[in-house]
Coordinates of C-alpha atoms and ligand atoms in Angstrom, one line a residue:
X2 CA 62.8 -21.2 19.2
X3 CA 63.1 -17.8 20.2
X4 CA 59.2 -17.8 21.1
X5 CA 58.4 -20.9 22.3
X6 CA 56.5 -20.4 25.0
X7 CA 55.4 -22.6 28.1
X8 CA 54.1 -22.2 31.6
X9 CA 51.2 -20.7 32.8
X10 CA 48.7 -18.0 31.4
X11 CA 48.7 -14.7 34.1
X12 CA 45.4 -14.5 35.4
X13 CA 44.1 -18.0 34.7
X14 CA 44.4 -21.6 35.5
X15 CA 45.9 -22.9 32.9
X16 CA 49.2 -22.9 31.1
X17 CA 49.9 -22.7 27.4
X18 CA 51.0 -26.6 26.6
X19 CA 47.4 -27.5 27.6
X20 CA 46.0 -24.3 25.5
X21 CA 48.0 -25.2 22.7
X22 CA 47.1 -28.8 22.7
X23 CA 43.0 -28.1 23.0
X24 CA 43.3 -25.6 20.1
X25 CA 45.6 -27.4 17.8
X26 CA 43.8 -31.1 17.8
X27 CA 40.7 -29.8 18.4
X28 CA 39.1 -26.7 18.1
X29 CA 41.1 -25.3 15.2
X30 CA 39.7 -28.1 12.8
X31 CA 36.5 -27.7 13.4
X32 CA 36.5 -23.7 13.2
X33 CA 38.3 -24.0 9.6
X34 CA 35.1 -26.1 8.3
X35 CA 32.4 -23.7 10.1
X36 CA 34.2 -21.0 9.0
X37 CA 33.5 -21.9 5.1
X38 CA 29.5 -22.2 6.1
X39 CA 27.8 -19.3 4.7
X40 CA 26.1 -18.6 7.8
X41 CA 29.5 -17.7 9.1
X42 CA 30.9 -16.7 6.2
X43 CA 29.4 -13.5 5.1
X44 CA 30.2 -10.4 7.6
X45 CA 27.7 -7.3 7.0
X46 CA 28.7 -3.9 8.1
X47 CA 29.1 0.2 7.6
X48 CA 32.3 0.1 5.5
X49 CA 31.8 4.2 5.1
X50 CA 31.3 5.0 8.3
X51 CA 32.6 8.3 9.1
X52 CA 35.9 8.5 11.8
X53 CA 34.1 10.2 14.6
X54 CA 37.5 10.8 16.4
X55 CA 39.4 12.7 13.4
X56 CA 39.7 13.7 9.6
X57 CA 40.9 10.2 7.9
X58 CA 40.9 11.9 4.4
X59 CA 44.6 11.9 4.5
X60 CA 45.8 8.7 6.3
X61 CA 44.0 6.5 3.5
X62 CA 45.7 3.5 2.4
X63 CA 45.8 3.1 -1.3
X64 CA 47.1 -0.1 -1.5
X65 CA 46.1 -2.9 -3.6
X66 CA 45.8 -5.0 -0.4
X67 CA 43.8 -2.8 1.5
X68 CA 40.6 -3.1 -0.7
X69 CA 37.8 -5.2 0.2
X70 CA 35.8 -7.1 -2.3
X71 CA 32.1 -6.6 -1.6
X72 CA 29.0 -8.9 -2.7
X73 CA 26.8 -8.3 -5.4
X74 CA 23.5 -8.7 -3.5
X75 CA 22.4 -12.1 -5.4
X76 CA 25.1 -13.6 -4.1
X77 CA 24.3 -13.7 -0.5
X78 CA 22.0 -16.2 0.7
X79 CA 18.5 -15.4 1.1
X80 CA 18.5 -16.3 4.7
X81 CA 20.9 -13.7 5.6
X82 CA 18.9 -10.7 4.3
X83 CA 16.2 -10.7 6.4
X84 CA 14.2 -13.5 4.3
X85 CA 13.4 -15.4 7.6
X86 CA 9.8 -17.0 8.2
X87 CA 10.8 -15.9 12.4
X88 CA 12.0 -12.0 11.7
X89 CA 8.8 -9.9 11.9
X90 CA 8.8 -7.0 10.0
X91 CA 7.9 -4.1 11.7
X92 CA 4.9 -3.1 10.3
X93 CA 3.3 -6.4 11.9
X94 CA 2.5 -3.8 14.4
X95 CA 0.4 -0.8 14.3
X96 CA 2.1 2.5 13.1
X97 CA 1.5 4.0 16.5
X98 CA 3.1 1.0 17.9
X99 CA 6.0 0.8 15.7
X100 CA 6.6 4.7 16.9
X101 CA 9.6 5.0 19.2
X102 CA 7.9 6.7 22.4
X103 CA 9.9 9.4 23.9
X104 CA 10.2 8.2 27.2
X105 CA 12.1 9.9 29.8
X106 CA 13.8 7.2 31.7
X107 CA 15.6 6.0 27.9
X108 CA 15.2 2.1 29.3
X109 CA 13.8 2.2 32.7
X110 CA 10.2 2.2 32.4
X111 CA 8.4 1.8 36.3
X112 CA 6.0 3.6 37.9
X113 CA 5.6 5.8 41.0
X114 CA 5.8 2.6 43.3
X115 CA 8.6 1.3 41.2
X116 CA 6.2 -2.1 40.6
X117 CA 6.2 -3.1 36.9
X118 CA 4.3 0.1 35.4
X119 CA 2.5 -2.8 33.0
X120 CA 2.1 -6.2 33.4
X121 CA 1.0 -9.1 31.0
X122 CA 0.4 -12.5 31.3
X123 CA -1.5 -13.5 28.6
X124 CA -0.7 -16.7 26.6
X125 CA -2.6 -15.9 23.6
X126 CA -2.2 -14.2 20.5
X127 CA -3.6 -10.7 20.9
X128 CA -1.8 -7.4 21.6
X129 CA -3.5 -5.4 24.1
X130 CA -2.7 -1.5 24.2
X131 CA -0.9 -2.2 27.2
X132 CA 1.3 -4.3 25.3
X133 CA 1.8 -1.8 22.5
X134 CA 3.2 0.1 25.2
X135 CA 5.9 -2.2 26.3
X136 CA 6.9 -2.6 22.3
X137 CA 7.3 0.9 22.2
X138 CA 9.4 1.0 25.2
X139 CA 11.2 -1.5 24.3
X140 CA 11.7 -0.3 20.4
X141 CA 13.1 3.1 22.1
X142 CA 15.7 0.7 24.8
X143 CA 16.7 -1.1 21.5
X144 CA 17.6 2.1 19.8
X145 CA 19.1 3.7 21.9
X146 CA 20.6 1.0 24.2
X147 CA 24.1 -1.4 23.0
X148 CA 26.5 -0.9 25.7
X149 CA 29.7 -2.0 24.6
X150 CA 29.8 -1.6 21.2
X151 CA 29.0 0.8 18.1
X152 CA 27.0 -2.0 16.1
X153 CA 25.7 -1.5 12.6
X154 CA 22.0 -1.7 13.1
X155 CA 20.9 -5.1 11.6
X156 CA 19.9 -4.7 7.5
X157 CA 20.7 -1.2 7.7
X158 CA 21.0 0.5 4.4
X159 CA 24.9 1.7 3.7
X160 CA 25.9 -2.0 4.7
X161 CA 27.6 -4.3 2.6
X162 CA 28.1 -8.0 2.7
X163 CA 31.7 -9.1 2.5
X164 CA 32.8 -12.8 1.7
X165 CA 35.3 -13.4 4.8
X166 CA 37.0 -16.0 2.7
X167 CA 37.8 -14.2 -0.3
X168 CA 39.3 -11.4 2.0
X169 CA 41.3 -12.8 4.5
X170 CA 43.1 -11.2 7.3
X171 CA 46.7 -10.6 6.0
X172 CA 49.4 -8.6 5.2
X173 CA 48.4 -5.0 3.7
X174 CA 51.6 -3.1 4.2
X175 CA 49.1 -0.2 6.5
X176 CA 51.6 1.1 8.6
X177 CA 53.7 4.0 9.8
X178 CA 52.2 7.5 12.0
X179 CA 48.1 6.6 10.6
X180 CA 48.2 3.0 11.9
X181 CA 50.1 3.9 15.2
X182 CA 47.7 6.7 15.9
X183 CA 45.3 4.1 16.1
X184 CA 47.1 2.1 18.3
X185 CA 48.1 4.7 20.8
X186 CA 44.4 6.3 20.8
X187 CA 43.4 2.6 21.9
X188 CA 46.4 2.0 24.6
X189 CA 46.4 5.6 25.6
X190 CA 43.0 7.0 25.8
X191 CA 40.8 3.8 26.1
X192 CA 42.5 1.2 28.0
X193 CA 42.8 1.8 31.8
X194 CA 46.3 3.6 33.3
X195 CA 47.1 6.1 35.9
X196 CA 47.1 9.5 35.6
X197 CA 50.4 10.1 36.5
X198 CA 51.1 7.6 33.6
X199 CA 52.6 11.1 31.0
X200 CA 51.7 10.0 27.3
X201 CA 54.9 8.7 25.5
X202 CA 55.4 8.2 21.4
X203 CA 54.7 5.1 19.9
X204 CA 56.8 2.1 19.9
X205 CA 57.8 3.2 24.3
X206 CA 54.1 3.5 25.1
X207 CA 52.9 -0.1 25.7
X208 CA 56.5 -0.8 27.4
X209 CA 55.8 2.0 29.7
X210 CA 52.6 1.5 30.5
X211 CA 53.2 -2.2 31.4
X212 CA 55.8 -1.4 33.5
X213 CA 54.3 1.6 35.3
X214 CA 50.8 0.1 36.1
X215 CA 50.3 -3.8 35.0
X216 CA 51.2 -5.2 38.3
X217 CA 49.4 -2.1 39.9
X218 CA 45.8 -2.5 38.0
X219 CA 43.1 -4.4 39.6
X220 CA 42.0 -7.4 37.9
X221 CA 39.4 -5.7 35.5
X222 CA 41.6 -3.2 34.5
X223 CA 44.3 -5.9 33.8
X224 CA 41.7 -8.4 31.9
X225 CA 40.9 -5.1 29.7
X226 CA 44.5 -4.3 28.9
X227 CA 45.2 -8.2 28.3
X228 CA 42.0 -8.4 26.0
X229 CA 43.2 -5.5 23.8
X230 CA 47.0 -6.7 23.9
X231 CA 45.9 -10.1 22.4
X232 CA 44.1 -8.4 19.6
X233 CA 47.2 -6.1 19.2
X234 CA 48.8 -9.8 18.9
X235 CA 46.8 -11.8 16.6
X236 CA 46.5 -8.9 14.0
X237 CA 50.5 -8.9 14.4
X238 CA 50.6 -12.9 13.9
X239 CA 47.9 -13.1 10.7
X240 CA 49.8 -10.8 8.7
X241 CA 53.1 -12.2 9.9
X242 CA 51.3 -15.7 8.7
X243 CA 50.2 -14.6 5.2
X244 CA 53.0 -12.1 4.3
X245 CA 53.6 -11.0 0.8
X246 CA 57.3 -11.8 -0.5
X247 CA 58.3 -9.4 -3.0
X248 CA 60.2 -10.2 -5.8
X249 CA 60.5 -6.8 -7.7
X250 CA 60.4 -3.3 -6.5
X251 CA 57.2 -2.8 -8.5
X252 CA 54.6 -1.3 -5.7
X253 CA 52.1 -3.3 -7.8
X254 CA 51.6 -7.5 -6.8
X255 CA 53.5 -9.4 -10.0
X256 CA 52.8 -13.1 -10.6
X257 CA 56.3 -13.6 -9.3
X258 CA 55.3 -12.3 -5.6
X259 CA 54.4 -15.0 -3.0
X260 CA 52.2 -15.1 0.2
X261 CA 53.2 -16.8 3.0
X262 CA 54.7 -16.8 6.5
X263 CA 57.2 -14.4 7.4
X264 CA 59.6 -15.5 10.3
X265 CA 62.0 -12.6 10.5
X266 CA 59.0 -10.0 10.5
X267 CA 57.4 -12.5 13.7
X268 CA 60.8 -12.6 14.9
X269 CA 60.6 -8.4 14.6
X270 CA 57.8 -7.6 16.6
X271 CA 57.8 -10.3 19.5
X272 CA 61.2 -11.7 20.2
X273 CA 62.0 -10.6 23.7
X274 CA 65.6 -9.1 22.8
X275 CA 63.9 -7.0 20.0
X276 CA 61.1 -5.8 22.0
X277 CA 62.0 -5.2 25.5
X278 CA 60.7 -8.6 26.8
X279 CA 57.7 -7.7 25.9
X280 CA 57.0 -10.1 23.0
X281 CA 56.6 -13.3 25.1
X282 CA 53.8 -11.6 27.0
X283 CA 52.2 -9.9 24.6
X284 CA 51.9 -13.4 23.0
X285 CA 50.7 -14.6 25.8
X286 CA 47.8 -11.9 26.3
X287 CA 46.5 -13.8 22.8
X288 CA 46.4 -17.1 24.7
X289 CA 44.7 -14.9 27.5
X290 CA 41.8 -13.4 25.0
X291 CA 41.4 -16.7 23.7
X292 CA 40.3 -18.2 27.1
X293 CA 38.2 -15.6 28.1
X294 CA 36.4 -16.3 24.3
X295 CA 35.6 -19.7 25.1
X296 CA 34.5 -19.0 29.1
X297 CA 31.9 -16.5 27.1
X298 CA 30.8 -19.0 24.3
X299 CA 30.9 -21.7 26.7
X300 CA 28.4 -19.2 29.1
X301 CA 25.8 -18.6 26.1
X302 CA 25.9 -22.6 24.8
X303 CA 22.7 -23.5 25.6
X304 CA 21.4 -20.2 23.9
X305 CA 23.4 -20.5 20.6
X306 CA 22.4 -24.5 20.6
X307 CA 18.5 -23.2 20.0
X308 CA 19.4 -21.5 16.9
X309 CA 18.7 -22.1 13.2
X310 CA 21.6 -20.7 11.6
X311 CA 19.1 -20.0 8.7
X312 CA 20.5 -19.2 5.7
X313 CA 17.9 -20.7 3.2
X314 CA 20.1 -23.9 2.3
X315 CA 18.7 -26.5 4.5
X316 CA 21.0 -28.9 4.2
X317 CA 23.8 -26.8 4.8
X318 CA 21.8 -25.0 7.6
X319 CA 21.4 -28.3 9.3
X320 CA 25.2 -28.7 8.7
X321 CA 25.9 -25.7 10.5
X322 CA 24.0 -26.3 13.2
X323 CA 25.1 -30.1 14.1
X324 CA 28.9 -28.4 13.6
X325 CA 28.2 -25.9 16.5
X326 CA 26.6 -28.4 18.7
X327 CA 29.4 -30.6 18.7
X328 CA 32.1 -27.6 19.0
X329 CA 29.9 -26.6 21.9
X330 CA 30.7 -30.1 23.4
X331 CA 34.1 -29.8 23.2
X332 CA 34.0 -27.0 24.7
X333 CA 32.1 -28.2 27.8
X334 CA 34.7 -30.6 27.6
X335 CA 37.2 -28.3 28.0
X336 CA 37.5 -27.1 32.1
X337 CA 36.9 -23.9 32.4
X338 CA 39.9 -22.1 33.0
X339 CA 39.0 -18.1 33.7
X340 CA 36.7 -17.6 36.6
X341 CA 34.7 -14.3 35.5
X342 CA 33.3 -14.5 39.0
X343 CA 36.1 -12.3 40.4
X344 CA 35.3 -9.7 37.3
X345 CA 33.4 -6.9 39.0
X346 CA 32.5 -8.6 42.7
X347 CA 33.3 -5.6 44.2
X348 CA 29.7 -3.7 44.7
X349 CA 29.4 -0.1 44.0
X350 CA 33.3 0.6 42.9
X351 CA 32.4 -2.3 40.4
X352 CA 29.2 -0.7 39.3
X353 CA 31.2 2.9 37.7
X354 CA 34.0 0.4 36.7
X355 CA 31.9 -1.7 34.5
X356 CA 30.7 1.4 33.0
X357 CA 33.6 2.9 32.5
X358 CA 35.0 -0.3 31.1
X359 CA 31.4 0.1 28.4
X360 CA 32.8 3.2 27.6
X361 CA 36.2 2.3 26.7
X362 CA 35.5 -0.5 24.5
X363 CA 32.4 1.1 22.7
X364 CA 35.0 4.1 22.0
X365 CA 37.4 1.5 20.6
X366 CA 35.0 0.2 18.6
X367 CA 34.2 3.6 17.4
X368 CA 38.3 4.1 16.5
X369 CA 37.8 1.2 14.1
X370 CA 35.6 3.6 12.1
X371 CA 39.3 5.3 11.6
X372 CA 41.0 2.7 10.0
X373 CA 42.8 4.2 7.0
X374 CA 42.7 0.6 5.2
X375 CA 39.7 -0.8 3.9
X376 CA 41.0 -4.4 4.9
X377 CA 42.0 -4.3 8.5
X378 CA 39.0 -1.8 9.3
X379 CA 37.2 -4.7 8.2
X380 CA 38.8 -7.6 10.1
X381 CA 39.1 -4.9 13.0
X382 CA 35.6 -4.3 13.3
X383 CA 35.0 -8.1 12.7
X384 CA 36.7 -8.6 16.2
X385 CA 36.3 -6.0 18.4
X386 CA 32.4 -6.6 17.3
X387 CA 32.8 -10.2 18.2
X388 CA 34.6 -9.7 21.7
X389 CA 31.6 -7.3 22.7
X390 CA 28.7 -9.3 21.1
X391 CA 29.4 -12.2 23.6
X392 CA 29.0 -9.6 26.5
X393 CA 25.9 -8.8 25.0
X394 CA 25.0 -12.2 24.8
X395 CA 25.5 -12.7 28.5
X396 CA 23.6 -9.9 29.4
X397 CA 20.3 -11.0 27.8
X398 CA 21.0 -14.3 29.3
X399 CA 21.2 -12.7 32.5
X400 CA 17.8 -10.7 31.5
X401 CA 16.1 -13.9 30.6
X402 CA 17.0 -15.4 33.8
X403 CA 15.7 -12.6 35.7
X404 CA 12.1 -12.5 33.9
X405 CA 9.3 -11.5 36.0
X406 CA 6.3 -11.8 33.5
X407 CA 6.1 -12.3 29.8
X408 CA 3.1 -13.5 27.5
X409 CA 4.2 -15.4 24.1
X410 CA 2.9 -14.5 20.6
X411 CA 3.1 -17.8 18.1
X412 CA 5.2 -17.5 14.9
X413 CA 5.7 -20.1 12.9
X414 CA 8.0 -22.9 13.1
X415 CA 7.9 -23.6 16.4
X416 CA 8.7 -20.5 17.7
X417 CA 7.4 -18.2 20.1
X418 CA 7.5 -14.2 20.4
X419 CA 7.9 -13.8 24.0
X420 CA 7.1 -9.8 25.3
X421 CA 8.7 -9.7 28.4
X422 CA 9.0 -7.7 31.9
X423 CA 11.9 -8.4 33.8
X424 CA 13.3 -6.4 37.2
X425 CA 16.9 -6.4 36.8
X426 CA 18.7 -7.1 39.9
X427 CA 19.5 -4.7 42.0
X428 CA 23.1 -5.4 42.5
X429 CA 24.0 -5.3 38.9
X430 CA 23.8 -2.6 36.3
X431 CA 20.2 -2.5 36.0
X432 CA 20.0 -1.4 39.3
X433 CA 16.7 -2.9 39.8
X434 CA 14.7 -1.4 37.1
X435 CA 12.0 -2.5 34.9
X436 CA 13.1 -3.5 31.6
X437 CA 10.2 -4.7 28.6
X438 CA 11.5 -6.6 26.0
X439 CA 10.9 -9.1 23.3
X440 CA 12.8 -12.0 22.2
X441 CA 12.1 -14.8 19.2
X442 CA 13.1 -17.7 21.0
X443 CA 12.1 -21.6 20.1
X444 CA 8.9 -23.1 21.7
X445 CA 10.7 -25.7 24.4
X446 CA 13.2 -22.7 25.4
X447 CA 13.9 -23.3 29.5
X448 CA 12.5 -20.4 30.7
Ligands
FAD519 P1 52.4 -1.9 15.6 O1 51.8 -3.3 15.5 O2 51.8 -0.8 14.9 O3 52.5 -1.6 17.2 C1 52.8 -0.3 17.7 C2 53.4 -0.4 19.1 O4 52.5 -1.1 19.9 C3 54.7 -1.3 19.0 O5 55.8 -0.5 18.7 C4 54.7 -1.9 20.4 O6 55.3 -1.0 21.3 C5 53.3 -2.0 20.8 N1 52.8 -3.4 20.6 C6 52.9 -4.2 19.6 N2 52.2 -5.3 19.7 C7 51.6 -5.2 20.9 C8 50.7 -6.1 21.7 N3 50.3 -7.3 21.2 N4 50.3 -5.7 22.9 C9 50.7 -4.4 23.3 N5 51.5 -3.6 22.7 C10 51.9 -4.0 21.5 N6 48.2 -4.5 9.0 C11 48.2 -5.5 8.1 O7 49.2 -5.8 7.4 N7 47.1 -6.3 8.0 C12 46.0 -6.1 8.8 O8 44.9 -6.8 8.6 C13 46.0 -5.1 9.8 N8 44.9 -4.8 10.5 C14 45.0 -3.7 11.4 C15 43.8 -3.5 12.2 C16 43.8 -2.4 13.0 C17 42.6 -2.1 13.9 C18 45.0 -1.6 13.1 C19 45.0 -0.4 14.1 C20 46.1 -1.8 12.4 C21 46.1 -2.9 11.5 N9 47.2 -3.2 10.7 C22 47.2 -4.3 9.9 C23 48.5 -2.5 10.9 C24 49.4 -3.3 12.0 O9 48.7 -3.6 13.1 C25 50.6 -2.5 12.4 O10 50.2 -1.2 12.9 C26 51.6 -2.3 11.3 O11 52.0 -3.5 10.7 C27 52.9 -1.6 11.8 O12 53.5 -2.4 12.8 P2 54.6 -1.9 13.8 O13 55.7 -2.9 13.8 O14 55.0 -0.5 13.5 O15 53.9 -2.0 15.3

């Protein structure tokens, strides 16, 4: 086959029979049952947001295949909207504690002798004033604070629910200049190359960059590229996957038409003699993205194994969750095969890197707001969402780890509203500052 591929993944320990193997007996089936849960099924988001990069008015897709089938609001589970006995509403607190305080620091809340500037370690159920304080702070970090990505605020009003499974990622004909401005804004101005690196037109950029700077970039850099390449990748592979065959020239879908895989438009975009040897690895950059997704699901196990999955259906709830435990398991099962631990080991350099690298991907998840079809705006913002959520993930596990002093506030349901002070370390990104947070976590949570 002109893409088999073999041999080992660049930058990890593992090689593509084993990947292949682990994904195809195992994983894959279990992922097709969870993905028909409703807790997984239903995606909200901003499906108006405005483009903040350009004027999108003209590089709308009409297409049949480019709209996306919202839910009426009585179809999606209680659960999902908010109707949770452990999601407090805001006005649980005072209106003066609900306000967002303008604090000059944004996150970073110490005092002169940069000791904890309030510190609680009450057990009970009352909220002193100086714990109104750290909710305020911590409402005003919350606001303003999500580092790697542009995410629609949770409930927010202009959402919509979408059924994943009644609009799945496929073919929607979106191509031509619109699409591959997107492309080249994301290779170009928000994945890492060198400034001598002049911008090229589509279709030589990605060939020129690889072969100007990949074996140049440091590992970060490289892992950054790779991430977005394998994105590039499996959009290019689902809608090779579920093509529509045409039977008619009619630009409207007749019972006659067909979906299904397309080989000759796979063959198109990644056999090597079609694409300047660059198909194999861009496949491979898929296989790449794909381990460092289970290293970071395999990192926040134990924090996704507390959860409810609440929906409002118990017995499909209790489904869910018994289907992500054992997927976790495998997982474990599975060695880990990309050490993160080299990611950003390099002190202060590392420090501006890791920022720079927050900038880049929170832009590229801005460019998704640009998407001139309804569909793949959708499924882009689906994953580009997902790849920085398990950052964030890691980061308030890191938090957690690092908490100094906390008091808990009983909900119901065996769960417990912790308020939190942690001192982030100093060799990280929170540069040893004091953080106040709150987290709904379940009674017997480690901590
Ligand atoms: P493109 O895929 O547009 O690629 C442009 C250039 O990038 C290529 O010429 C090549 O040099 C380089 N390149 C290609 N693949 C890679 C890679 N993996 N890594 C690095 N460089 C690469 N279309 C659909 O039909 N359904 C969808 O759901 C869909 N979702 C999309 C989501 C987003 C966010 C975007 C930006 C586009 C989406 N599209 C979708 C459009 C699709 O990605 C292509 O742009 C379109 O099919 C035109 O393909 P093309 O052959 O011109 O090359």
């Amino acid at each position: 086959c002109f893409c088999q591929l073999h041999g080992q993944i660049d930058d990890c320990q593992c090689d593509v029979d084993t990947v292949d193997h682990f994904n195809n007996k195992k994983i894959f089936p279990r992922l097709q049952s969870l993905l028909q849960k409703p807790y997984f099924r239903y995606f909200q988001y901003r499906n108006n947001k405005p483009c903040p990069f350009w004027n999108i008015s003209e590089g709308k897709c009409a297409s049949s295949n480019c709209v996306v089938k919202s839910c009426q609001p009585d179809e999606i589970p209680p659960g999902l909207k908010g109707e949770h006995p452990s999601v407090i509403p805001h006005d649980k607190y005072s209106a003066e504690a609900n306000e967002p305080a303008a604090i000059e620091d944004g996150c970073l809340g110490s005092d002169a002798t940069g000791e904890p500037a309030i510190v609680s370690d009450k057990v009970d159920g009352t909220i002193s004033q100086a714990t109104r304080d750290n909710l305020r702070k911590w409402q005003a970090h919350h606001d303003s604070q999500s580092p790697f990505c542009d995410v629609d605020e949770d409930r927010c009003q202009e959402c919509v629910y979408v059924d994943l499974a009644l609009n799945p990622e496929r073919f929607t004909g979106y191509s031509g200049k619109d699409a591959h401005r997107i492309w080249k804004t994301i290779y170009e101005e928000n994945c890492f190359r060198p400034d001598s690196l002049p911008l090229s037109g589509v279709g030589t950029f990605s060939a020129a960059f690889r072969q100007h700077t990949l074996s140049d970039l440091c590992l970060e850099k490289r892992a950054f590229y790779r991430a977005i390449s394998g994105l590039h990748s499996s959009i290019s592979i689902h809608l090779c996957a579920n093509y529509l065959m045409k039977t008619s020239d009619s630009p409207f879908i007749t019972p006659k038409d067909q979906w299904g895989p397309n080989l000759d438009e796979f063959q198109r975009r990644f056999d090597p003699e079609l694409t300047n040897n660059q198909g194999p690895y861009w496949l491979r950059n898929l296989y790449f993205v794909y381990l460092l997704e289970l290293r970071a699901l395999t990192k926040v196990a134990p924090y996704l194994e507390q959860q409810s999955f609440f929906t409002g259906k118990d017995e499909e709830d209790k489904e869910t969750q018994i289907a992500v435990k054992e997927l976790l398991n495998l997982l474990r099962s599975f060695p880990d095969h990309f050490d993160e631990t080299k990611l950003f080991s390099q002190g202060v350099v590392s420090k501006d890197l890791k920022r720079e690298f927050q900038t880049h991907f929170r832009n590229i998840s801005r460019v998704m707001d640009c998407v001139g079809c309804d569909k793949c705006r959708l499924w882009g913002k689906l994953q580009v969402t997902g790849l920085a959520v398990k950052r964030l993930m890691r980061e308030a596990q890191e938090m957690s780890t690092a908490t100094k002093d906390y008091f808990a506030q009983p909900l119901e349901d065996n769960l417990f509203e912790w308020h939190f002070t942690v001192r982030g370390p100093s060799d990280t990104d929170y540069q040893g500052g004091i953080y106040h947070g709150r987290i709904i976590l379940p009674t017997d949570y480690p901590m």
